[in-house]
Structure formats: structure tokens, C-alpha cells
Short mmCIF file of C-alpha atoms in Angstrom, two decimals:
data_model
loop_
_atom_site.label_atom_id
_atom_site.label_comp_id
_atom_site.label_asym_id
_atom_site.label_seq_id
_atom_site.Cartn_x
_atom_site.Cartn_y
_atom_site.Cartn_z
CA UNK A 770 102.46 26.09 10.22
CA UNK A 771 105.43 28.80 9.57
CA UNK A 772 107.50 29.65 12.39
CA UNK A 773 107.91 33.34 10.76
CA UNK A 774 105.78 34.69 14.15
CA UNK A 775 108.84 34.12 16.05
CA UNK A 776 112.00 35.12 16.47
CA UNK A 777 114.56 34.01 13.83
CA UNK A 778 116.39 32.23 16.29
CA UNK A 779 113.87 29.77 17.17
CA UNK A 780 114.84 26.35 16.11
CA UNK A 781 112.93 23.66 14.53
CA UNK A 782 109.54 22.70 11.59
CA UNK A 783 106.81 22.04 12.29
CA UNK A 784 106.37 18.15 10.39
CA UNK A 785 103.30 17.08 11.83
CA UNK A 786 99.24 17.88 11.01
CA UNK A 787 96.08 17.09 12.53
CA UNK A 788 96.40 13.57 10.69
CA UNK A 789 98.85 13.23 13.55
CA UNK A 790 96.39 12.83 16.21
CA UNK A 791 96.84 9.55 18.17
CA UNK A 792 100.70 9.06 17.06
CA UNK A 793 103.62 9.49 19.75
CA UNK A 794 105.24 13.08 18.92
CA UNK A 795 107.95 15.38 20.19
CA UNK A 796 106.68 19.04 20.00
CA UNK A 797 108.18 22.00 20.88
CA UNK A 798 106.30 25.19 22.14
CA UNK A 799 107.62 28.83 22.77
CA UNK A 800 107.53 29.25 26.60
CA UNK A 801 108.24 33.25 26.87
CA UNK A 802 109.35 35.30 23.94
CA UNK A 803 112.06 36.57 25.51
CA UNK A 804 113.78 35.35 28.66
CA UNK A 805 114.45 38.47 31.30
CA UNK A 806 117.89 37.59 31.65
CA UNK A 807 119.29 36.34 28.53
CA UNK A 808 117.40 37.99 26.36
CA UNK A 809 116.46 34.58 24.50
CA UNK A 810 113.75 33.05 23.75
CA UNK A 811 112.35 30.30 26.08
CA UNK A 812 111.37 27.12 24.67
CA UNK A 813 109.63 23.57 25.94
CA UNK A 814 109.75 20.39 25.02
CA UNK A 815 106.95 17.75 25.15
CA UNK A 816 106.64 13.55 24.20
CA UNK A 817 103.83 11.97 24.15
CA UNK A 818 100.66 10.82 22.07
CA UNK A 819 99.23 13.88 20.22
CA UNK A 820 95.59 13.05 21.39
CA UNK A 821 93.55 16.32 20.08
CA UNK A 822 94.15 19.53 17.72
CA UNK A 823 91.78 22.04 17.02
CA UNK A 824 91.96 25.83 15.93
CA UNK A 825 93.24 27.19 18.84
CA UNK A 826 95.46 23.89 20.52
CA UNK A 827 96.82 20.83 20.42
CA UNK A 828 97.43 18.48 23.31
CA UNK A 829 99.91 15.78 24.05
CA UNK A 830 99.61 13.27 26.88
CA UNK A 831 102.92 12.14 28.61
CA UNK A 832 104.23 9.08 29.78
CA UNK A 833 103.05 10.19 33.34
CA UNK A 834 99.74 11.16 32.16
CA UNK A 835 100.29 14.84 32.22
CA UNK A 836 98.51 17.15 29.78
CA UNK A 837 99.74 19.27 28.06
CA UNK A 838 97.63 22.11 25.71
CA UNK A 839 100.15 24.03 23.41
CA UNK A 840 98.72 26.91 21.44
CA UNK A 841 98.77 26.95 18.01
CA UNK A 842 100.22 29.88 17.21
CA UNK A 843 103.22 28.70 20.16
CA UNK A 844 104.06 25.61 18.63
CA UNK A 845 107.72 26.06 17.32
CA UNK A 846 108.23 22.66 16.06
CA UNK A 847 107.07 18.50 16.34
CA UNK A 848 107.95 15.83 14.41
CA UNK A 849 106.66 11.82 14.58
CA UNK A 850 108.68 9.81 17.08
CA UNK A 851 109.32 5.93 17.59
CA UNK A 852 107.11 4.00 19.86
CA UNK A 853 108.77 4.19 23.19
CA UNK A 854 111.69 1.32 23.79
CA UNK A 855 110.35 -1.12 26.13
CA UNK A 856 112.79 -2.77 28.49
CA UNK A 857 113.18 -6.34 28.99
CA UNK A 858 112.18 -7.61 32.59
CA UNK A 859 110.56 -10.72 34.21
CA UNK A 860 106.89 -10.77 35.03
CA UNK A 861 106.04 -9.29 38.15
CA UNK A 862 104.67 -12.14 40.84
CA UNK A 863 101.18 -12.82 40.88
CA UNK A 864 98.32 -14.95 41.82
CA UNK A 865 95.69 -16.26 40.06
CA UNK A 866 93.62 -14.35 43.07
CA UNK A 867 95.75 -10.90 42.45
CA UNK A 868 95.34 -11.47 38.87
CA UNK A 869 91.84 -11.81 39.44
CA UNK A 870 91.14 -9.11 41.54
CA UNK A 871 93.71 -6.79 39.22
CA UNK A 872 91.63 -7.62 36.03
CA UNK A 873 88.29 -6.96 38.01
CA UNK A 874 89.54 -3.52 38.50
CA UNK A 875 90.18 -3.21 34.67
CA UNK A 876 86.98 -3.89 33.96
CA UNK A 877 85.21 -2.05 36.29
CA UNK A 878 81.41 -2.69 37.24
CA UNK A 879 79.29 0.37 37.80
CA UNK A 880 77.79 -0.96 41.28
CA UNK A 881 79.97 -2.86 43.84
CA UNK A 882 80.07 -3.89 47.02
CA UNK A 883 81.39 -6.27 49.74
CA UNK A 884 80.42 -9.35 51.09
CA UNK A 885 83.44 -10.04 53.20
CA UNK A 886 86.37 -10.91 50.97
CA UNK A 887 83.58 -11.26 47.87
CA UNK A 888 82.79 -8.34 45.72
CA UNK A 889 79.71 -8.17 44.29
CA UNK A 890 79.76 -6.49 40.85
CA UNK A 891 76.71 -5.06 38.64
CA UNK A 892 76.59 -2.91 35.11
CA UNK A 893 73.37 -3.44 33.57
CA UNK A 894 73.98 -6.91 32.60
CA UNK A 895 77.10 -5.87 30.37
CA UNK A 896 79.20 -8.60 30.48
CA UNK A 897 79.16 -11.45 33.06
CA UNK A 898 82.70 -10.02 34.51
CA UNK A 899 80.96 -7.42 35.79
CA UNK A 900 77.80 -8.79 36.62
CA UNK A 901 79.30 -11.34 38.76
CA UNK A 902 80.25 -11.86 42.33
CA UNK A 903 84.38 -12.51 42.26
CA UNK A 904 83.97 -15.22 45.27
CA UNK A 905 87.48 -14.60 46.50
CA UNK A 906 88.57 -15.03 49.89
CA UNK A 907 86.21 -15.31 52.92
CA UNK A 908 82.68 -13.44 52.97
CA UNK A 909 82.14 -13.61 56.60
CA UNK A 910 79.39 -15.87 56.60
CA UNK A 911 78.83 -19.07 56.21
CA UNK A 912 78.23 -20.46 52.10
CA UNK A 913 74.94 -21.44 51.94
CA UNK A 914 74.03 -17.43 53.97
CA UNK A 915 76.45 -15.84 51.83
CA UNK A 916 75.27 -17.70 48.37
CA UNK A 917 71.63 -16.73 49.84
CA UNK A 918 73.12 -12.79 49.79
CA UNK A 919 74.54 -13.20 46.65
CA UNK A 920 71.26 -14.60 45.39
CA UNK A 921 69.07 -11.69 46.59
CA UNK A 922 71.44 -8.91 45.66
CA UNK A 923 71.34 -9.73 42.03
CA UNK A 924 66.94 -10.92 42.20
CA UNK A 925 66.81 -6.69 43.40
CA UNK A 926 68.52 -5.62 40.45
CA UNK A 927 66.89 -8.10 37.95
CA UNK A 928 70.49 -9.56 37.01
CA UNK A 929 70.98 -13.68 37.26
CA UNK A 930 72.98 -14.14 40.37
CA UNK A 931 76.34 -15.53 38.77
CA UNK A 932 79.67 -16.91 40.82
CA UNK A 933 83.50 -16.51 39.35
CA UNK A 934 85.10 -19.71 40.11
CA UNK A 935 88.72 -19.40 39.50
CA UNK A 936 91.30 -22.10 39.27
CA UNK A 937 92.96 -22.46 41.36
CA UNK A 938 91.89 -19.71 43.85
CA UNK A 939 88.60 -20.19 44.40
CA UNK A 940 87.79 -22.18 47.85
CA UNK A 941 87.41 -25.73 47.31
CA UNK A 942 84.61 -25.81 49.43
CA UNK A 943 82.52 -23.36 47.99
CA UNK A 944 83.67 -24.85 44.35
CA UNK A 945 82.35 -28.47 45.82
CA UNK A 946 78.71 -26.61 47.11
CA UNK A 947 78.38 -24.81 43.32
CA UNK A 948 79.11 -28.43 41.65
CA UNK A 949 76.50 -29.60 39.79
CA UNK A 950 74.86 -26.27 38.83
CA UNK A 951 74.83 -24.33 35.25
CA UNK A 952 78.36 -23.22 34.22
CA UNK A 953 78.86 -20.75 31.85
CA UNK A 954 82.04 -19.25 29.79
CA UNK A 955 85.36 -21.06 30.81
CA UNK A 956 88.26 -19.00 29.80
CA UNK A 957 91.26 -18.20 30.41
CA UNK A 958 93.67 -15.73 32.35
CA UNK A 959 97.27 -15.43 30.57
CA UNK A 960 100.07 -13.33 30.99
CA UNK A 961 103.30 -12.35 28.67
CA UNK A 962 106.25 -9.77 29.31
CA UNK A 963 105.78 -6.58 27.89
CA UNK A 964 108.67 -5.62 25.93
CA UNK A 965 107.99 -8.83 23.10
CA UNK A 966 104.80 -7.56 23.00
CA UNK A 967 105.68 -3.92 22.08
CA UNK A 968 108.39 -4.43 19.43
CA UNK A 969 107.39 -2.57 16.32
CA UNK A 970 105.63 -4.45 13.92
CA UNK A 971 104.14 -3.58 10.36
CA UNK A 972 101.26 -1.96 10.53
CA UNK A 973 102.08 -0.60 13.76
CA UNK A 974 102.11 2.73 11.82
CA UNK A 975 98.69 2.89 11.50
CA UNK A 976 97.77 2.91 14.80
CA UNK A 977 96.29 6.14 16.54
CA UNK A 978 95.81 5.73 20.14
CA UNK A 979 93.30 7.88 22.23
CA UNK A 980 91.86 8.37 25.98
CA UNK A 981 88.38 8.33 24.78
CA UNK A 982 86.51 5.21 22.60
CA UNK A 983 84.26 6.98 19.28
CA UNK A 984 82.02 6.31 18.20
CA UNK A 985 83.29 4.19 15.26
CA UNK A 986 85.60 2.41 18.20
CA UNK A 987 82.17 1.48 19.75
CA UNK A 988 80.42 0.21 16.38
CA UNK A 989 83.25 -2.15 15.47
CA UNK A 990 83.15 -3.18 19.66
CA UNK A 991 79.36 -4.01 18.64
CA UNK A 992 77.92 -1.40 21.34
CA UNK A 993 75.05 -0.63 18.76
CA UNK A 994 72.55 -3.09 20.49
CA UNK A 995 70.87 -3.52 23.98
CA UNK A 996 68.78 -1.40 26.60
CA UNK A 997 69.73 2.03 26.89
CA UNK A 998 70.82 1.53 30.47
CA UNK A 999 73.13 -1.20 29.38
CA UNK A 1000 74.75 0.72 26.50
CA UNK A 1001 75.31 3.95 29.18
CA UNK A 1002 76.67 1.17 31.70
CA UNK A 1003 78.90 -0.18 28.86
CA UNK A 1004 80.39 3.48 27.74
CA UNK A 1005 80.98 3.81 31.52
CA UNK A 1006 83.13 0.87 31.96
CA UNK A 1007 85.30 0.89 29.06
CA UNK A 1008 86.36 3.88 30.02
CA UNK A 1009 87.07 3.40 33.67
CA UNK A 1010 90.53 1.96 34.83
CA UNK A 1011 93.39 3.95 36.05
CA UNK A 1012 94.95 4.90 32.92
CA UNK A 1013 92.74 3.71 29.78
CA UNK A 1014 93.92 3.96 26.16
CA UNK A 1015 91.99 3.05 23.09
CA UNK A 1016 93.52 1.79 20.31
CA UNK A 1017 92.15 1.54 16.40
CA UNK A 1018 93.63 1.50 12.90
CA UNK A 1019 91.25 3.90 10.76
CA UNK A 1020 89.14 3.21 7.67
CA UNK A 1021 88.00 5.24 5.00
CA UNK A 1022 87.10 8.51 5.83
CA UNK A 1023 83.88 8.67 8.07
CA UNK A 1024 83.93 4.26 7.50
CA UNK A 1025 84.30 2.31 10.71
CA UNK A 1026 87.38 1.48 11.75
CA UNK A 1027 89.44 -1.32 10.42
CA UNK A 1028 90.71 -2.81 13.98
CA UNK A 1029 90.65 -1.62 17.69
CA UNK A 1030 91.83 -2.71 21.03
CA UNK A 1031 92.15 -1.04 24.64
CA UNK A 1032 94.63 -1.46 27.35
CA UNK A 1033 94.70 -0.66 30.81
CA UNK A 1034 97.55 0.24 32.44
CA UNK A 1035 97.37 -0.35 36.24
CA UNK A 1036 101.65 -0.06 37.84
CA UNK A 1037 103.50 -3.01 36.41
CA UNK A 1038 100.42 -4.68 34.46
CA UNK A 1039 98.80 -3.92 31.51
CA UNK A 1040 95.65 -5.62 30.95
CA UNK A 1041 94.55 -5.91 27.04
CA UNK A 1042 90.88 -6.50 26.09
CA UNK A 1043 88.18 -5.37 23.11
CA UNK A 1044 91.00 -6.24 20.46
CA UNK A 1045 88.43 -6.89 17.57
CA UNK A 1046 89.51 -6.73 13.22
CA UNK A 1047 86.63 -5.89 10.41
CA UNK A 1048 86.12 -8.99 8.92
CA UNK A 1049 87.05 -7.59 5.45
CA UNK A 1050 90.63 -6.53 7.02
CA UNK A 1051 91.57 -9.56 8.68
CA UNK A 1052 94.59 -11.59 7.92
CA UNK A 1053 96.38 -8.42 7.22
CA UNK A 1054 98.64 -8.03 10.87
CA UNK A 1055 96.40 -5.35 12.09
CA UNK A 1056 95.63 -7.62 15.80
CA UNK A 1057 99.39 -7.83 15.93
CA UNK A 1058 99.88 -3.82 15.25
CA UNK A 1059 97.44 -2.85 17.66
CA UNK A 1060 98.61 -4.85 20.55
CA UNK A 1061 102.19 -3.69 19.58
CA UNK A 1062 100.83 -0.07 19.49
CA UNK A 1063 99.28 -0.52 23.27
CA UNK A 1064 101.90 -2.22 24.62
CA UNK A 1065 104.89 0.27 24.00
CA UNK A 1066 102.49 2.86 25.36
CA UNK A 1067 102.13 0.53 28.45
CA UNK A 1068 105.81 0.33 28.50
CA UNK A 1069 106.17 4.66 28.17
CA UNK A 1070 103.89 4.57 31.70
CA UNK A 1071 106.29 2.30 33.28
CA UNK A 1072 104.60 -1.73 32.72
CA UNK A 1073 106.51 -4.59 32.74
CA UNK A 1074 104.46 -7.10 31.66
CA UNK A 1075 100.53 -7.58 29.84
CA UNK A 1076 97.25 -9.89 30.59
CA UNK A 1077 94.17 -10.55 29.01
CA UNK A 1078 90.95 -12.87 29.42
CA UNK A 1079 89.90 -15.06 26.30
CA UNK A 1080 87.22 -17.48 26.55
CA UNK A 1081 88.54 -21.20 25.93
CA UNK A 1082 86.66 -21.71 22.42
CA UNK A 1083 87.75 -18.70 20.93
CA UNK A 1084 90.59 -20.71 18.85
CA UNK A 1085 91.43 -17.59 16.68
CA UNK A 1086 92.33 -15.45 19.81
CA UNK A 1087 94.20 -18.05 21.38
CA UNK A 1088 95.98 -19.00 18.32
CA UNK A 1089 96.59 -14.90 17.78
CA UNK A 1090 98.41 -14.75 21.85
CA UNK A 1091 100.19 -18.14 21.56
CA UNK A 1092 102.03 -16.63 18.40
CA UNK A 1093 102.83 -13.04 21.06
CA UNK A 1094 103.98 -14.74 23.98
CA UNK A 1095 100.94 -15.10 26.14
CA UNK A 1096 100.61 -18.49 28.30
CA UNK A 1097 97.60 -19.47 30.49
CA UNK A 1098 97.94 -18.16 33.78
CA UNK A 1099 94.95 -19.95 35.51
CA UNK A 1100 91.30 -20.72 34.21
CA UNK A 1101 88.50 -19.21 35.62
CA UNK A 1102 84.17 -20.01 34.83
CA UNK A 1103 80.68 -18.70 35.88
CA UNK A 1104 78.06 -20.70 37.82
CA UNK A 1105 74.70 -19.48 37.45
CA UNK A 1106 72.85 -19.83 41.17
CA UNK A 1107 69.13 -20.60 40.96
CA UNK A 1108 66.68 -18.42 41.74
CA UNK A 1109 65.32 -18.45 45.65
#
């Protein structure tokens, strides 16, 4: 865009297009043409990730999550910028029961609600992390009531009444009572400091970031199958969290994209999940380059340090976090009550 509009003392090109969208940028925009008491123009300027541009604006999302809608025919100048330095720092402490709960609200279920210290979680039967009871703490009743309650909360919504057993963290009493029944999906918590994490890496380039999943984000995430309550329930959750960013690299025009992740960003944590890579791209970096992306985006909002679940048999995955830092926090499983 030519800056001929406006006065020819206004600084600054304009080096950046609609291509742009979902790269960190510093723009510029002309405040007030003239200022009342200088006489001079009055001018802004903005960092962040460029996240939308139409016809009439453009908007660019802070590292405090303000947003900011510039114009078009106000914008002075914007370049490209560097992902944002993150700084070193140890991990902040954390329990495998904090870590727990922190990750539960990072993935968060459509329907919950207490049982005590328990939370009992329901999305349609999208994922058993939120269609599980996190058995944390004390419920206020004794197990074998409270395992009863658990039991008929999930029969009413159709849902197989599952139990998060976390180790350690779970009570050893109620682990001993749910020994012996069907368990399902062992994985793994870890953890890793940020700044690692959000180095610039190649590929990291080709990264646009976003506050909103696509629809080719979605296909590649495999949301093209189910009920159509549990796709809704699905789109709900991804994006709920207090400060949710999707991540993908872009295909072909209109093709699916080539890799995507998502991050949550919740004070000092970050919590990384959904990072999946076309099988025709893999084994180029592109895992690497969106985690990288996400993480110095984590580190503009002020995190310290990242966490993600990955079940125990996914070698791949747990090869892919060894190599970035990550180490095994605690373990956690599913046990499947039966039915009354």
C-alpha cells in the first residue's frame, strides 16, 4: 500500500501483505493527522501476530492479548519481526495434582461439576480427558458412595463412567478399590522450560499462528468423523482455555495443511497438545517448527515453562519431546467402572 495519503513526513513502508496473516509484525498506524499542538502527525505502534486482514482492516494481537483493528487506509508502515526472545528461567513448582488439575483446565470439558475435591468432566465422549472424573483430593463421601455417584452421573449421559488415576497423586486407597478393573490409556505428563523450546528453528518460518482452528486445522486434527454432538463438543473445547493459539504450516493453496499444533497459555505454563504432521511431510522439521513457533508466543504472554500429555506407546512423540527437552513429570491412566 503507498503511504502517498499522508503527509510527507510520515515515516516508514509498508513490507507486509495479507500472506502475512499469522506471522509476528510491527505495524505502524496514523493516530490523528495532525496533532493540535505540534502540528505533527500522530503515529502508533503495534507488535504482535497479524491474525486477520480484509478490505477495510487488519488486526494484530499483543503479547497481553489486546486487539488491535488498524484501518487500511491508516496503516503507515509494518514489517515481519523475530519471534519474541524467550528468557531463560527454572520451571515453576508443581505437582503432579496441580499439573493435573492445570492440564484439565486446558482441555476443558463442556459439562463439569463437583463431587467434593473430584470433578466430574463430560463433552460428548470426545476424548477420555474430558469424559472422565479427575479423582483428586477428597469427594466428601465415602469411595464405594462416591464411585456409585460417579457411576450414575456418566449412565445419565450415556458416557462409560471412567476414573483418572494419577501417579503419584491419586489416593492410594481409592487406587487399591479400582485395582483389578479395565485400564485404559497410560500416558504420560512431562514438562520442559520454555525458552529451549522457543529458539528459532528451520521451518519456523512457515508457521502462521491464529486464535481460531479452520477448517483445514480440524481435517488434519481428524475432526471429520463422529456424532454431530461430539464434533460441536470437540470445536468447543479446542477452543476453550484462557489464551488459545493454533498453530499450522500451510499446504498448497486450498490443500490441507502440512502440520498443526495448539498451545495454551495459562500464567507461567504453557500446555502443548494436537501437534499432528501430513504423513507425506514428515521427517522434514515441521513438529519441531511448530512447537518452536508456539512456544516463543507462550514466552511473548509471559510463560516460563511448557507441558504436554502423550500416551506411553506413542514412541514417535516421545522420541520427538525427548530430543526438545521434555521429561516425564508423573504418569497418569483411566479405569473404566462397571456399569451398576
Amino acid at each position: 500500500m503507498s503511504t502517498s495519503q499522508f503527509p510527507a513526513s510520515v515515516p516508514g513502508t509498508v513490507r507486509i501483505d495479507r500472506s502475512d496473516v499469522g506471522r509476528r509484525v510491527s505495524v505502524r498506524r496514523l493516530e490523528a493527522a495532525l496533532d493540535c499542538a505540534t502540528g505533527r502527525p500522530v503515529f502508533r505502534d503495534v507488535i504482535g501476530v497479524l491474525t486477520s486482514w480484509d478490505e477495510y482492516e487488519l488486526v494484530v494481537i499483543g503479547r497481553d492479548r489486546t486487539e488491535s483493528r488498524i484501518p487500511v487506509d491508516r496503516l503507515v508502515a509494518g514489517k515481519p519481526v523475530p519471534p519474541f526472545p524467550a528468557r531463560r528461567g527454572e520451571l515453576p513448582a508443581a505437582s503432579p495434582t496441580e499439573l493435573q488439575r492445570l492440564a484439565a483446565g486446558s482441555w476443558p470439558a463442556l459439562e463439569r461439576e463437583q463431587l467434593g475435591d473430584w470433578t466430574l468432566r463430560a463433552a460428548a465422549g470426545f476424548t477420555k480427558r474430558a469424559n472422565s472424573v479427575q479423582a483428586l483430593g477428597d469427594p466428601g463421601l465415602p469411595l464405594p458412595e462416591a464411585l456409585a455417584a460417579v457411576r450414575a452421573w456418566y449412565a445419565a449421559r450415556a458416557l462409560p463412567a471412567l476414573v483418572e488415576v494419577t501417579s503419584p497423586g491419586t489416593d492410594p486407597a481409592l487406587a487399591a478399590l479400582l485395582d483389578g478393573l479395565e485400564q485404559l490409556t497410560r500416558a504420560h505428563l512431562q514438562t520442559a522450560p520454555l525458552a529451549p523450546l522457543a529458539r528459532p528453528v528451520p521451518g519456523a518460518e512457515l508457521v502462521r499462528l491464529a486464535t481460531a482452528a479452520d477448517e483445514g486445522w480440524l481435517a488434519l486434527y481428524h475432526l471429520t468423523a463422529g456424532s454431530p454432538q461430539m464434533l460441536l463438543a470437540a470445536r468447543q473445547l479446542l477452543h476453550g482455555g484462557p489464551s488459545v493459539w493454533f498453530a499450522q504450516v500451510p499446504g498448497e493453496a486450498g490443500g490441507e495443511p502440512l502440520a498443526i499444533g495448539r498451545c495454551v497459555i495459562d500464567g507461567p505454563w504453557a500446555h502443548f497438545s494436537a501437534v499432528e504432521v501430513s504423513p507425506a511431510a514428515r521427517r522434514r522439521g515441521l513438529a519441531t517448527a511448530v512447537m518452536s513457533a508456539l512456544a516463543a508466543r507462550a514466552a511473548e504472554e509471559g510463560a516460563r515453562a511448557g507441558y504436554l500429555q502423550v500416551e506411553a506407546d506413542n514412541d514417535g512423540a516421545l522420541a520427538l519431546y525427548d530430543r526438545l527437552g521434555f521429561t516425564t513429570s508423573h504418569t497418569y491412566h483411566y479405569v473404566r467402572l462397571p456399569q451398576a
